[in-house]
CSV table of C-alpha atoms in Angstrom, one decimal:
chain,number,residue,atom,x,y,z
A,1,MET,CA,-45.8,12.0,-104.6
A,2,LYS,CA,-47.8,14.5,-106.3
A,3,ARG,CA,-49.9,16.6,-103.8
A,4,ASP,CA,-53.5,17.3,-104.6
A,5,ILE,CA,-53.6,21.0,-104.9
A,6,GLY,CA,-57.4,21.1,-105.7
A,7,ALA,CA,-58.4,18.7,-102.8
A,8,GLU,CA,-56.4,21.1,-100.3
A,9,ARG,CA,-58.1,24.3,-102.0
A,10,ALA,CA,-61.5,22.6,-101.6
A,11,LYS,CA,-61.3,22.4,-98.0
A,12,ASP,CA,-63.2,25.0,-95.9
A,13,ARG,CA,-60.1,25.5,-93.8
A,14,SER,CA,-58.4,26.8,-96.8
A,15,ARG,CA,-61.3,29.6,-97.6
A,16,ARG,CA,-60.5,33.1,-97.6
A,17,ARG,CA,-62.7,35.7,-96.9
A,18,VAL,CA,-62.3,37.7,-100.4
A,19,GLY,CA,-60.1,35.1,-102.2
A,20,GLY,CA,-60.0,35.7,-105.7
A,21,ARG,CA,-56.6,34.0,-107.1
A,22,ASP,CA,-56.4,30.6,-105.4
A,23,ASN,CA,-58.2,28.4,-108.3
A,24,GLU,CA,-55.8,29.6,-111.0
A,25,PRO,CA,-54.8,26.4,-112.7
A,26,SER,CA,-51.3,27.9,-113.1
A,27,ASP,CA,-50.4,28.5,-109.5
A,28,TYR,CA,-49.0,25.3,-108.3
A,29,ARG,CA,-48.9,26.6,-104.4
A,30,SER,CA,-51.4,25.5,-101.8
A,31,PRO,CA,-53.4,28.2,-100.0
A,32,GLY,CA,-50.9,27.6,-96.9
A,33,GLU,CA,-48.0,28.0,-98.9
A,34,LYS,CA,-49.4,31.2,-100.3
A,35,ASP,CA,-50.3,32.3,-96.9
A,36,ARG,CA,-46.6,32.2,-95.9
A,37,ASP,CA,-45.3,34.1,-98.9
A,38,ARG,CA,-48.0,36.8,-98.2
A,39,VAL,CA,-46.4,37.1,-94.5
A,40,LEU,CA,-42.9,36.9,-95.7
A,41,TYR,CA,-43.5,39.6,-98.2
A,42,SER,CA,-45.1,42.2,-95.9
A,43,ALA,CA,-43.5,45.3,-94.6
A,44,GLU,CA,-44.9,44.4,-91.0
A,45,PHE,CA,-42.8,41.2,-91.1
A,46,ARG,CA,-39.5,42.8,-92.3
A,47,ARG,CA,-40.0,45.4,-89.7
A,48,LEU,CA,-39.2,42.8,-86.9
A,49,ALA,CA,-35.8,42.9,-87.6
A,50,GLY,CA,-35.3,46.3,-85.3
A,51,VAL,CA,-37.8,45.3,-82.6
A,52,THR,CA,-36.5,43.8,-79.3
A,53,GLN,CA,-36.6,40.1,-78.4
A,54,VAL,CA,-34.8,40.4,-75.0
A,55,GLY,CA,-32.1,42.5,-75.5
A,56,ALA,CA,-32.2,45.3,-77.7
A,57,ALA,CA,-32.4,45.2,-81.5
A,58,HIS,CA,-29.3,47.6,-81.8
A,59,GLU,CA,-27.0,45.7,-79.2
A,60,ARG,CA,-23.4,44.6,-80.2
A,61,HIS,CA,-23.8,40.9,-79.1
A,62,LEU,CA,-25.3,39.1,-82.0
A,63,ILE,CA,-28.4,38.3,-80.3
A,64,HIS,CA,-32.1,37.3,-81.6
A,65,ASN,CA,-34.5,40.1,-82.5
A,66,ARG,CA,-37.9,39.5,-83.1
A,67,LEU,CA,-37.6,38.9,-86.9
A,68,THR,CA,-34.7,35.9,-86.2
A,69,HIS,CA,-37.0,34.6,-83.3
A,70,SER,CA,-40.0,34.4,-85.4
A,71,LEU,CA,-38.0,32.4,-88.0
A,72,LYS,CA,-36.9,30.0,-85.7
A,73,VAL,CA,-40.6,29.7,-84.1
A,74,ALA,CA,-41.7,29.0,-87.5
A,75,GLN,CA,-39.3,26.5,-88.5
A,76,MET,CA,-39.7,24.4,-85.4
A,77,GLY,CA,-43.6,24.7,-85.5
A,78,ARG,CA,-43.4,23.2,-89.0
A,79,ARG,CA,-41.0,20.4,-87.9
A,80,ILE,CA,-43.3,19.2,-85.0
A,81,ALA,CA,-46.4,19.3,-87.1
A,82,GLU,CA,-44.4,17.5,-89.9
A,83,ARG,CA,-43.3,14.9,-87.4
A,84,LEU,CA,-46.7,14.2,-85.8
A,85,LEU,CA,-48.5,13.5,-89.0
A,86,ASP,CA,-45.6,11.4,-90.2
A,87,GLN,CA,-46.5,8.7,-87.1
A,88,GLU,CA,-48.4,6.2,-88.0
A,89,ASP,CA,-52.2,5.9,-87.6
A,90,SER,CA,-52.0,9.9,-87.2
A,91,ASN,CA,-55.8,11.6,-87.4
A,92,LEU,CA,-54.4,15.0,-87.3
A,93,ASP,CA,-54.8,15.6,-90.9
A,94,GLU,CA,-58.4,15.4,-90.4
A,95,ALA,CA,-58.3,17.5,-87.3
A,96,GLY,CA,-56.9,20.3,-89.5
A,97,LEU,CA,-53.0,20.2,-88.3
A,98,MET,CA,-50.9,21.7,-91.5
A,99,PRO,CA,-47.4,22.3,-91.4
A,100,ASP,CA,-47.6,25.3,-93.7
A,101,VAL,CA,-50.2,26.8,-91.4
A,102,VAL,CA,-48.1,26.1,-88.5
A,103,GLU,CA,-45.0,27.9,-89.9
A,104,THR,CA,-46.9,31.0,-91.1
A,105,ALA,CA,-48.7,31.5,-87.7
A,106,GLY,CA,-45.0,31.3,-86.2
A,107,LEU,CA,-44.2,34.2,-88.6
A,108,ILE,CA,-46.9,36.2,-87.6
A,109,HIS,CA,-47.1,35.7,-84.0
A,110,ASP,CA,-45.3,38.8,-83.1
A,111,MET,CA,-46.1,41.2,-85.7
A,112,GLY,CA,-48.2,43.0,-83.4
A,113,HIS,CA,-45.5,43.9,-81.0
A,114,PRO,CA,-44.5,47.4,-80.9
A,115,PRO,CA,-41.0,48.7,-80.6
A,116,PHE,CA,-39.1,47.9,-77.4
A,117,GLY,CA,-41.8,45.0,-76.9
A,118,HIS,CA,-43.5,44.3,-73.4
A,119,ALA,CA,-42.3,47.6,-72.0
A,120,ALA,CA,-43.9,49.6,-74.8
A,121,GLU,CA,-46.9,47.0,-75.0
A,122,GLU,CA,-47.5,47.9,-71.4
A,123,ALA,CA,-47.7,51.7,-72.3
A,124,LEU,CA,-50.1,50.9,-75.1
A,125,ALA,CA,-52.5,49.0,-72.5
A,126,SER,CA,-52.4,52.0,-70.3
A,127,ALA,CA,-53.1,54.8,-73.1
A,128,LEU,CA,-56.1,52.6,-74.7
A,129,GLU,CA,-57.1,51.3,-71.4
A,130,ASP,CA,-60.8,52.7,-72.0
A,131,CYS,CA,-61.0,52.2,-75.5
A,132,GLY,CA,-60.3,48.7,-76.4
A,133,GLY,CA,-57.2,48.2,-74.7
A,134,PHE,CA,-53.9,47.1,-76.2
A,135,GLU,CA,-52.4,43.2,-76.3
A,136,GLY,CA,-49.6,42.3,-78.8
A,137,ASN,CA,-51.1,39.0,-79.8
A,138,ALA,CA,-54.4,40.9,-80.6
A,139,GLN,CA,-52.4,43.5,-82.7
A,140,SER,CA,-50.9,40.8,-84.5
A,141,PHE,CA,-54.5,39.9,-85.6
A,142,ARG,CA,-55.6,43.1,-86.5
A,143,ILE,CA,-52.6,43.5,-88.7
A,144,VAL,CA,-52.8,40.7,-91.0
A,145,THR,CA,-56.7,40.9,-91.1
A,146,LYS,CA,-57.1,44.7,-91.5
A,147,LEU,CA,-54.1,46.7,-91.6
A,148,SER,CA,-51.4,45.3,-93.9
A,149,THR,CA,-51.5,46.4,-97.2
A,150,ARG,CA,-51.7,43.6,-100.2
A,151,ASP,CA,-54.0,44.9,-103.1
A,152,PHE,CA,-56.9,47.1,-103.2
A,153,ASN,CA,-59.4,44.3,-103.3
A,154,SER,CA,-59.0,43.0,-99.9
A,155,PRO,CA,-58.3,44.3,-96.3
A,156,GLY,CA,-55.2,43.0,-94.7
A,157,LEU,CA,-53.3,39.9,-96.1
A,158,ASP,CA,-56.6,38.0,-96.8
A,159,LEU,CA,-55.2,34.6,-95.0
A,160,THR,CA,-57.1,31.8,-95.1
A,161,LYS,CA,-59.4,30.3,-92.0
A,162,ALA,CA,-56.9,28.1,-90.8
A,163,THR,CA,-54.1,30.2,-90.8
A,164,LEU,CA,-56.1,32.9,-88.9
A,165,GLY,CA,-57.3,30.1,-86.6
A,166,ALA,CA,-53.7,29.2,-85.7
A,167,VAL,CA,-52.7,32.6,-85.2
A,168,LEU,CA,-55.2,33.0,-82.4
A,169,LYS,CA,-53.5,31.6,-79.5
A,170,TYR,CA,-55.7,33.2,-77.4
A,171,PRO,CA,-59.0,32.2,-78.9
A,172,GLN,CA,-61.3,34.7,-77.0
A,173,LEU,CA,-62.1,38.5,-77.1
A,174,THR,CA,-61.6,38.9,-73.4
A,175,PRO,CA,-59.4,37.5,-70.5
A,176,PRO,CA,-61.1,34.4,-69.1
A,177,ASN,CA,-62.4,34.7,-65.4
A,178,THR,CA,-60.3,31.6,-64.5
A,179,PRO,CA,-57.1,31.2,-66.4
A,180,PRO,CA,-56.2,27.9,-67.2
A,181,ASP,CA,-54.3,25.6,-65.6
A,182,LEU,CA,-50.4,26.0,-66.2
A,183,THR,CA,-49.9,22.9,-68.4
A,184,ASP,CA,-53.3,23.3,-70.3
A,185,ARG,CA,-52.2,24.1,-73.6
A,186,SER,CA,-55.9,23.8,-74.9
A,187,LYS,CA,-56.8,27.1,-73.8
A,188,GLY,CA,-54.8,30.4,-72.9
A,189,LYS,CA,-54.8,33.1,-70.2
A,190,LYS,CA,-54.9,36.4,-72.4
A,191,TRP,CA,-57.3,37.6,-75.3
A,192,GLY,CA,-56.2,37.5,-79.0
A,193,ALA,CA,-58.5,39.7,-81.2
A,194,TYR,CA,-60.1,43.2,-80.4
A,195,GLU,CA,-63.9,43.9,-80.8
A,196,THR,CA,-63.3,45.6,-83.9
A,197,GLU,CA,-62.1,42.4,-85.3
A,198,LEU,CA,-65.1,40.4,-84.5
A,199,GLU,CA,-66.1,39.5,-87.9
A,200,ASP,CA,-62.6,38.2,-88.7
A,201,PHE,CA,-62.4,36.3,-85.3
A,202,GLN,CA,-65.9,34.4,-86.3
A,203,PHE,CA,-64.6,33.4,-89.9
A,204,ALA,CA,-61.7,31.8,-88.5
A,205,LEU,CA,-63.1,30.2,-85.4
A,206,GLY,CA,-67.0,30.0,-85.7
A,207,SER,CA,-68.6,30.9,-82.4
A,208,VAL,CA,-67.3,33.3,-80.0
A,209,PRO,CA,-66.9,32.1,-76.6
A,210,ALA,CA,-69.1,34.2,-73.9
A,211,LYS,CA,-67.3,36.9,-72.1
A,212,GLY,CA,-64.8,35.9,-69.5
A,213,VAL,CA,-65.2,32.2,-71.0
A,214,ALA,CA,-61.7,30.7,-72.7
A,215,GLY,CA,-62.0,29.4,-76.0
A,216,VAL,CA,-60.3,26.2,-77.3
A,217,ARG,CA,-57.2,26.4,-79.5
A,218,THR,CA,-56.8,24.7,-82.8
A,219,PRO,CA,-54.3,22.2,-83.2
A,220,ASN,CA,-52.2,24.6,-85.2
A,221,ALA,CA,-52.4,27.5,-82.4
A,222,ILE,CA,-51.2,24.8,-79.8
A,223,VAL,CA,-48.2,23.3,-81.8
A,224,MET,CA,-47.0,27.3,-82.6
A,225,ASP,CA,-47.3,28.4,-79.2
A,226,TRP,CA,-45.2,25.4,-78.0
A,227,ALA,CA,-42.7,26.3,-80.8
A,228,ASP,CA,-42.8,29.8,-79.4
A,229,ASP,CA,-42.0,28.5,-75.7
A,230,ILE,CA,-39.4,26.4,-77.0
A,231,SER,CA,-37.5,29.3,-78.4
A,232,PHE,CA,-37.6,31.3,-75.5
A,233,ALA,CA,-36.5,28.7,-73.5
A,234,THR,CA,-33.7,27.7,-75.5
A,235,HIS,CA,-32.3,30.2,-77.9
A,236,ASP,CA,-32.7,33.5,-75.9
A,237,LEU,CA,-30.7,31.4,-73.0
A,238,GLU,CA,-28.0,30.4,-75.8
A,239,ASP,CA,-27.7,34.0,-76.4
A,240,PHE,CA,-26.8,35.3,-72.9
A,241,ILE,CA,-24.5,32.6,-72.3
A,242,HIS,CA,-22.4,33.7,-75.4
A,243,ALA,CA,-22.6,37.2,-74.4
A,244,GLY,CA,-21.5,36.2,-70.6
A,245,ILE,CA,-24.6,37.6,-68.8
A,246,VAL,CA,-25.8,34.3,-68.1
A,247,GLN,CA,-22.8,32.5,-66.4
A,248,LEU,CA,-23.5,28.7,-65.6
A,249,GLU,CA,-21.0,28.8,-62.9
A,250,THR,CA,-22.9,31.3,-61.1
A,251,LEU,CA,-25.8,29.8,-61.5
A,252,ALA,CA,-24.5,26.5,-60.3
A,253,SER,CA,-23.7,28.5,-56.9
A,254,GLN,CA,-26.9,30.0,-56.8
A,255,TRP,CA,-29.0,27.1,-57.5
A,256,ASP,CA,-31.2,26.9,-54.5
A,257,GLU,CA,-32.0,30.5,-54.5
A,258,PHE,CA,-33.0,30.5,-58.0
A,259,CYS,CA,-35.1,27.7,-58.0
A,260,ILE,CA,-37.0,29.3,-54.8
A,261,ASP,CA,-37.4,32.5,-56.8
A,262,GLY,CA,-38.9,30.4,-59.9
A,263,LYS,CA,-41.4,28.4,-57.8
A,264,GLY,CA,-42.4,31.7,-56.1
A,265,ARG,CA,-43.2,33.4,-59.6
A,266,LEU,CA,-45.3,30.5,-60.6
A,267,ALA,CA,-47.0,29.9,-57.3
A,268,GLY,CA,-49.8,31.7,-58.2
A,269,LYS,CA,-50.9,30.3,-61.3
A,270,ASN,CA,-53.7,27.4,-61.3
A,271,GLY,CA,-52.7,23.9,-61.4
A,272,PHE,CA,-49.0,24.8,-60.5
A,273,ASN,CA,-47.4,21.5,-59.0
A,274,PRO,CA,-44.3,22.2,-56.7
A,275,ASP,CA,-43.0,18.8,-56.7
A,276,GLU,CA,-43.1,18.7,-60.5
A,277,TYR,CA,-41.1,22.3,-60.5
A,278,ASP,CA,-38.5,20.6,-58.2
A,279,ARG,CA,-38.1,17.6,-60.5
A,280,ALA,CA,-37.8,19.7,-63.6
A,281,CYS,CA,-35.2,21.8,-61.5
A,282,GLN,CA,-33.1,18.9,-60.8
A,283,ARG,CA,-32.9,17.9,-64.7
A,284,VAL,CA,-32.3,20.9,-65.8
A,285,ARG,CA,-29.2,21.1,-63.2
A,286,SER,CA,-28.0,17.7,-64.1
A,287,LEU,CA,-27.7,19.2,-68.0
A,288,PHE,CA,-25.6,21.7,-66.9
A,289,GLU,CA,-23.5,19.8,-64.3
A,290,GLY,CA,-19.6,19.8,-65.3
A,291,PHE,CA,-20.1,22.9,-67.7
A,292,LYS,CA,-16.9,24.9,-67.2
A,293,PRO,CA,-16.8,28.6,-67.3
A,294,TYR,CA,-17.9,29.4,-70.7
A,295,ASP,CA,-15.1,31.0,-72.5
A,296,GLY,CA,-16.7,31.5,-76.1
A,297,THR,CA,-13.8,28.9,-77.8
A,298,ARG,CA,-14.7,26.7,-80.5
A,299,GLN,CA,-14.8,23.6,-78.2
A,300,HIS,CA,-17.2,25.3,-75.8
A,301,ARG,CA,-19.2,27.2,-78.5
A,302,ALA,CA,-19.6,23.4,-79.7
A,303,LYS,CA,-20.7,22.0,-76.5
A,304,LEU,CA,-23.2,24.6,-75.9
A,305,HIS,CA,-25.0,24.1,-79.3
A,306,SER,CA,-24.9,20.6,-78.9
A,307,LEU,CA,-26.5,21.1,-75.5
A,308,ILE,CA,-29.2,23.2,-76.8
A,309,SER,CA,-29.9,21.0,-79.6
A,310,ASP,CA,-30.6,18.2,-77.7
A,311,LEU,CA,-32.8,20.3,-75.5
A,312,ILE,CA,-34.9,21.5,-78.4
A,313,THR,CA,-35.2,17.7,-79.8
A,314,ASP,CA,-36.6,16.7,-76.2
A,315,LEU,CA,-38.8,19.6,-76.0
A,316,ASP,CA,-40.1,19.1,-79.7
A,317,HIS,CA,-40.9,15.3,-78.8
A,318,ALA,CA,-43.4,16.5,-75.7
A,319,CYS,CA,-46.0,17.2,-78.2
A,320,SER,CA,-48.1,14.5,-79.0
A,321,GLU,CA,-51.4,13.5,-80.6
A,322,VAL,CA,-54.4,12.8,-78.4
A,323,ASP,CA,-58.3,11.8,-79.2
A,324,GLY,CA,-60.9,14.5,-79.5
A,325,PRO,CA,-60.2,18.2,-79.4
A,326,PRO,CA,-57.9,20.1,-79.2
A,327,TYR,CA,-56.0,16.6,-80.8
A,328,VAL,CA,-52.5,17.6,-79.5
A,329,GLU,CA,-51.3,18.0,-76.1
A,330,VAL,CA,-47.6,18.8,-74.4
A,331,ASN,CA,-46.1,16.7,-71.7
A,332,PRO,CA,-46.6,18.3,-68.5
A,333,HIS,CA,-43.0,17.6,-67.4
A,334,ARG,CA,-41.5,19.1,-70.6
A,335,GLN,CA,-43.6,22.2,-69.7
A,336,TYR,CA,-41.8,22.4,-66.6
A,337,VAL,CA,-38.6,22.0,-68.0
A,338,ALA,CA,-39.4,24.6,-70.4
A,339,GLU,CA,-40.4,27.1,-67.2
A,340,VAL,CA,-37.1,26.6,-65.6
A,341,LEU,CA,-35.2,27.2,-68.4
A,342,LYS,CA,-36.7,30.4,-69.3
A,343,HIS,CA,-36.6,31.3,-65.7
A,344,ILE,CA,-32.5,31.4,-66.1
A,345,THR,CA,-33.1,34.2,-68.7
A,346,ASN,CA,-35.9,35.9,-66.5
A,347,TYR,CA,-33.4,35.7,-63.2
A,348,TYR,CA,-30.1,37.0,-64.8
A,349,VAL,CA,-31.5,39.2,-67.8
A,350,VAL,CA,-35.0,40.4,-67.5
A,351,SER,CA,-34.4,41.3,-64.0
A,352,ASN,CA,-31.1,42.9,-64.4
A,353,PRO,CA,-31.3,46.5,-63.3
A,354,SER,CA,-29.8,47.9,-66.4
A,355,ILE,CA,-32.4,46.4,-68.5
A,356,ARG,CA,-35.3,47.6,-65.9
A,357,ALA,CA,-33.8,50.8,-66.2
A,358,ALA,CA,-33.7,50.9,-70.1
A,359,GLU,CA,-37.7,49.5,-69.8
A,360,ALA,CA,-38.6,52.4,-67.7
A,361,GLY,CA,-37.3,54.7,-70.3
A,362,GLN,CA,-38.6,53.1,-73.3
A,363,LYS,CA,-42.2,53.0,-71.6
A,364,LYS,CA,-42.1,56.7,-71.5
A,365,THR,CA,-40.6,57.4,-74.8
A,366,VAL,CA,-43.6,55.1,-76.5
A,367,MET,CA,-46.5,56.8,-74.1
A,368,ARG,CA,-44.8,60.2,-75.0
A,369,LEU,CA,-44.8,59.4,-78.7
A,370,HIS,CA,-48.4,58.2,-78.4
A,371,GLU,CA,-49.4,61.4,-77.0
A,372,GLU,CA,-47.5,63.5,-79.6
A,373,LEU,CA,-49.1,61.6,-82.6
A,374,VAL,CA,-52.5,62.1,-81.1
A,375,GLU,CA,-52.0,65.7,-80.8
A,376,SER,CA,-50.4,66.0,-84.2
A,377,LEU,CA,-53.4,63.8,-85.7
A,378,THR,CA,-55.9,66.3,-83.9
A,379,ASP,CA,-54.0,69.5,-85.4
A,380,ARG,CA,-54.7,67.9,-88.9
A,381,LEU,CA,-58.2,67.2,-88.4
A,382,ALA,CA,-58.5,71.0,-87.5
A,383,LYS,CA,-56.9,72.1,-90.3
A,384,GLN,CA,-53.7,73.2,-88.6
A,385,ARG,CA,-50.6,72.8,-89.7
A,386,SER,CA,-49.0,69.7,-88.6
A,387,GLY,CA,-46.3,67.3,-88.9
A,388,CYS,CA,-48.8,64.3,-88.9
A,389,PRO,CA,-47.8,61.4,-90.9
A,390,ASP,CA,-50.1,60.7,-94.0
A,391,LEU,CA,-50.2,56.9,-93.0
A,392,LEU,CA,-51.4,57.9,-89.7
A,393,ASP,CA,-53.8,60.4,-90.9
A,394,GLU,CA,-54.9,57.1,-93.1
A,395,MET,CA,-55.1,54.9,-90.3
A,396,PHE,CA,-57.3,57.2,-88.3
A,397,ARG,CA,-59.8,57.5,-91.4
A,398,ALA,CA,-60.0,53.8,-91.2
A,399,ALA,CA,-60.6,53.4,-87.4
A,400,ALA,CA,-63.2,56.4,-87.4
A,401,LYS,CA,-65.4,53.7,-89.4
A,402,GLU,CA,-65.6,51.7,-86.1
A,403,GLN,CA,-64.9,53.5,-83.5
A,404,ASP,CA,-65.8,56.9,-82.5
A,405,GLU,CA,-63.2,59.9,-82.9
A,406,LEU,CA,-61.6,59.9,-79.8
A,407,GLU,CA,-61.2,56.1,-79.7
A,408,ALA,CA,-60.3,56.2,-83.3
A,409,LEU,CA,-57.4,58.9,-82.7
A,410,ARG,CA,-55.8,56.8,-79.8
A,411,ARG,CA,-56.3,53.4,-81.7
A,412,ALA,CA,-54.8,54.9,-84.8
A,413,ALA,CA,-51.8,56.1,-83.1
A,414,ALA,CA,-51.0,52.9,-81.4
A,415,ASP,CA,-51.6,51.3,-85.0
A,416,TYR,CA,-48.9,53.7,-86.2
A,417,ILE,CA,-46.3,53.1,-83.4
A,418,CYS,CA,-46.4,49.4,-84.3
A,419,THR,CA,-45.3,49.9,-87.9
A,420,LEU,CA,-42.2,51.3,-86.4
A,421,THR,CA,-38.5,49.9,-85.5
A,422,GLU,CA,-37.0,51.0,-82.3
A,423,GLN,CA,-34.6,53.5,-84.1
A,424,GLN,CA,-37.9,55.2,-86.2
A,425,ALA,CA,-39.8,55.5,-82.8
A,426,VAL,CA,-36.9,57.2,-81.4
A,427,ASP,CA,-36.3,59.3,-84.4
A,428,LEU,CA,-39.9,60.5,-84.8
A,429,LEU,CA,-40.5,61.6,-81.1
A,430,GLY,CA,-37.3,63.7,-81.8
A,431,ARG,CA,-38.6,65.2,-84.9
A,432,ILE,CA,-42.4,65.8,-83.5
A,433,SER,CA,-41.6,66.9,-80.2
A,434,GLY,CA,-38.5,68.9,-81.0
A,435,GLN,CA,-36.3,67.4,-78.7
A,436,THR,CA,-33.5,66.6,-81.1
A,437,PRO,CA,-32.4,68.0,-84.6
A,438,ALA,CA,-33.2,65.8,-87.1
A,439,ASP,CA,-32.8,65.6,-91.1
A,440,SER,CA,-35.6,67.3,-92.6
A,441,LEU,CA,-35.2,65.4,-95.8
A,442,GLY,CA,-35.3,61.8,-93.9
A,443,VAL,CA,-36.8,59.4,-96.3
A,444,TRP,CA,-38.1,56.8,-94.2
A,445,LEU,CA,-41.2,59.1,-92.8
A,446,ARG,CA,-44.3,59.4,-94.7
């Protein structure tokens, strides 16, 4: 059946702040499809191939990086949205659920992560503590609305209202005073945009929640966020079973200690139900029962792939339609199952001493790089000879239109760091600090 592209373009949710070419009759793409293409062709999206997911992006084992993770989140989110819309008597189209939008939000959701992931996020949050803070989700929103370059006529990628709303999985400018219950997917516990992107936030969602109040997610944002959880719970676990870091026979022998640790980590969360967690632990344990020590043979690879595939399907179907806002919910028991699966990776990988040691070093690298970039930019402003990259200077001049000079210096340095891969970050620190000899004709630095 031929789609009515004209009707789709006429919907308020397909509006752009700037627009210009969406009404060309020769273009067969819907606004949502255009959003997806704009993100796929952006430099910020390509950069994710060099950014850590859980294991470092340069690891020899073939594990997910932020790019492959984002592709899978986008694919799963799209399929969940398509399944929900395909159900008889579904009203989710009227509620604004769109597969193209969910997919695009999945591609975007990690674009704001700095090199080295959460360790660097903590470093930048500390560096910008008194000038607006730093948050990876808010940085993603800033990138697509302001920093990314598409043309001279519009800031950022000029995405539609619906896509921007889907990116805001934390639809508030400050963390809520009372975090939502653990299984309440209608709201988020963090914040999703900086004050500098207030106008874009209002365009995407309309009103802004009062300070300390959690906003309500769009159905597109809920589906994208659940797809993100599914991917972390399954694909990252599969990676580390393949790599031999998570050994199922060891997990089986340490199951009681593992469950106690997981329960302790969630005990302080609002609405946590320990009995439900125990039930989820038993379900996950039954899935792995009889799984012999993984040896990487074709037989074991096929068995593991089948297990992960079944888990993904089961978690996918946890998402269902409900009457009234936010129109989509996720089955609480399946959410506890996902928490147990994610904790396997946390217990054996994220908490691994070697990874903790690396994260400590990565945090220092990013903090030092931020300091060096601020100093380099300050020297350039004082007309002193400086190794300040031209893009950093450009970012500062844009930020200075919204913040005072000191805040703009620090914000621009963080913005610039979020354009780098991990190898580029290490190389740049060596160059501007004089720690390591570097190729003076290196072509990546501008």
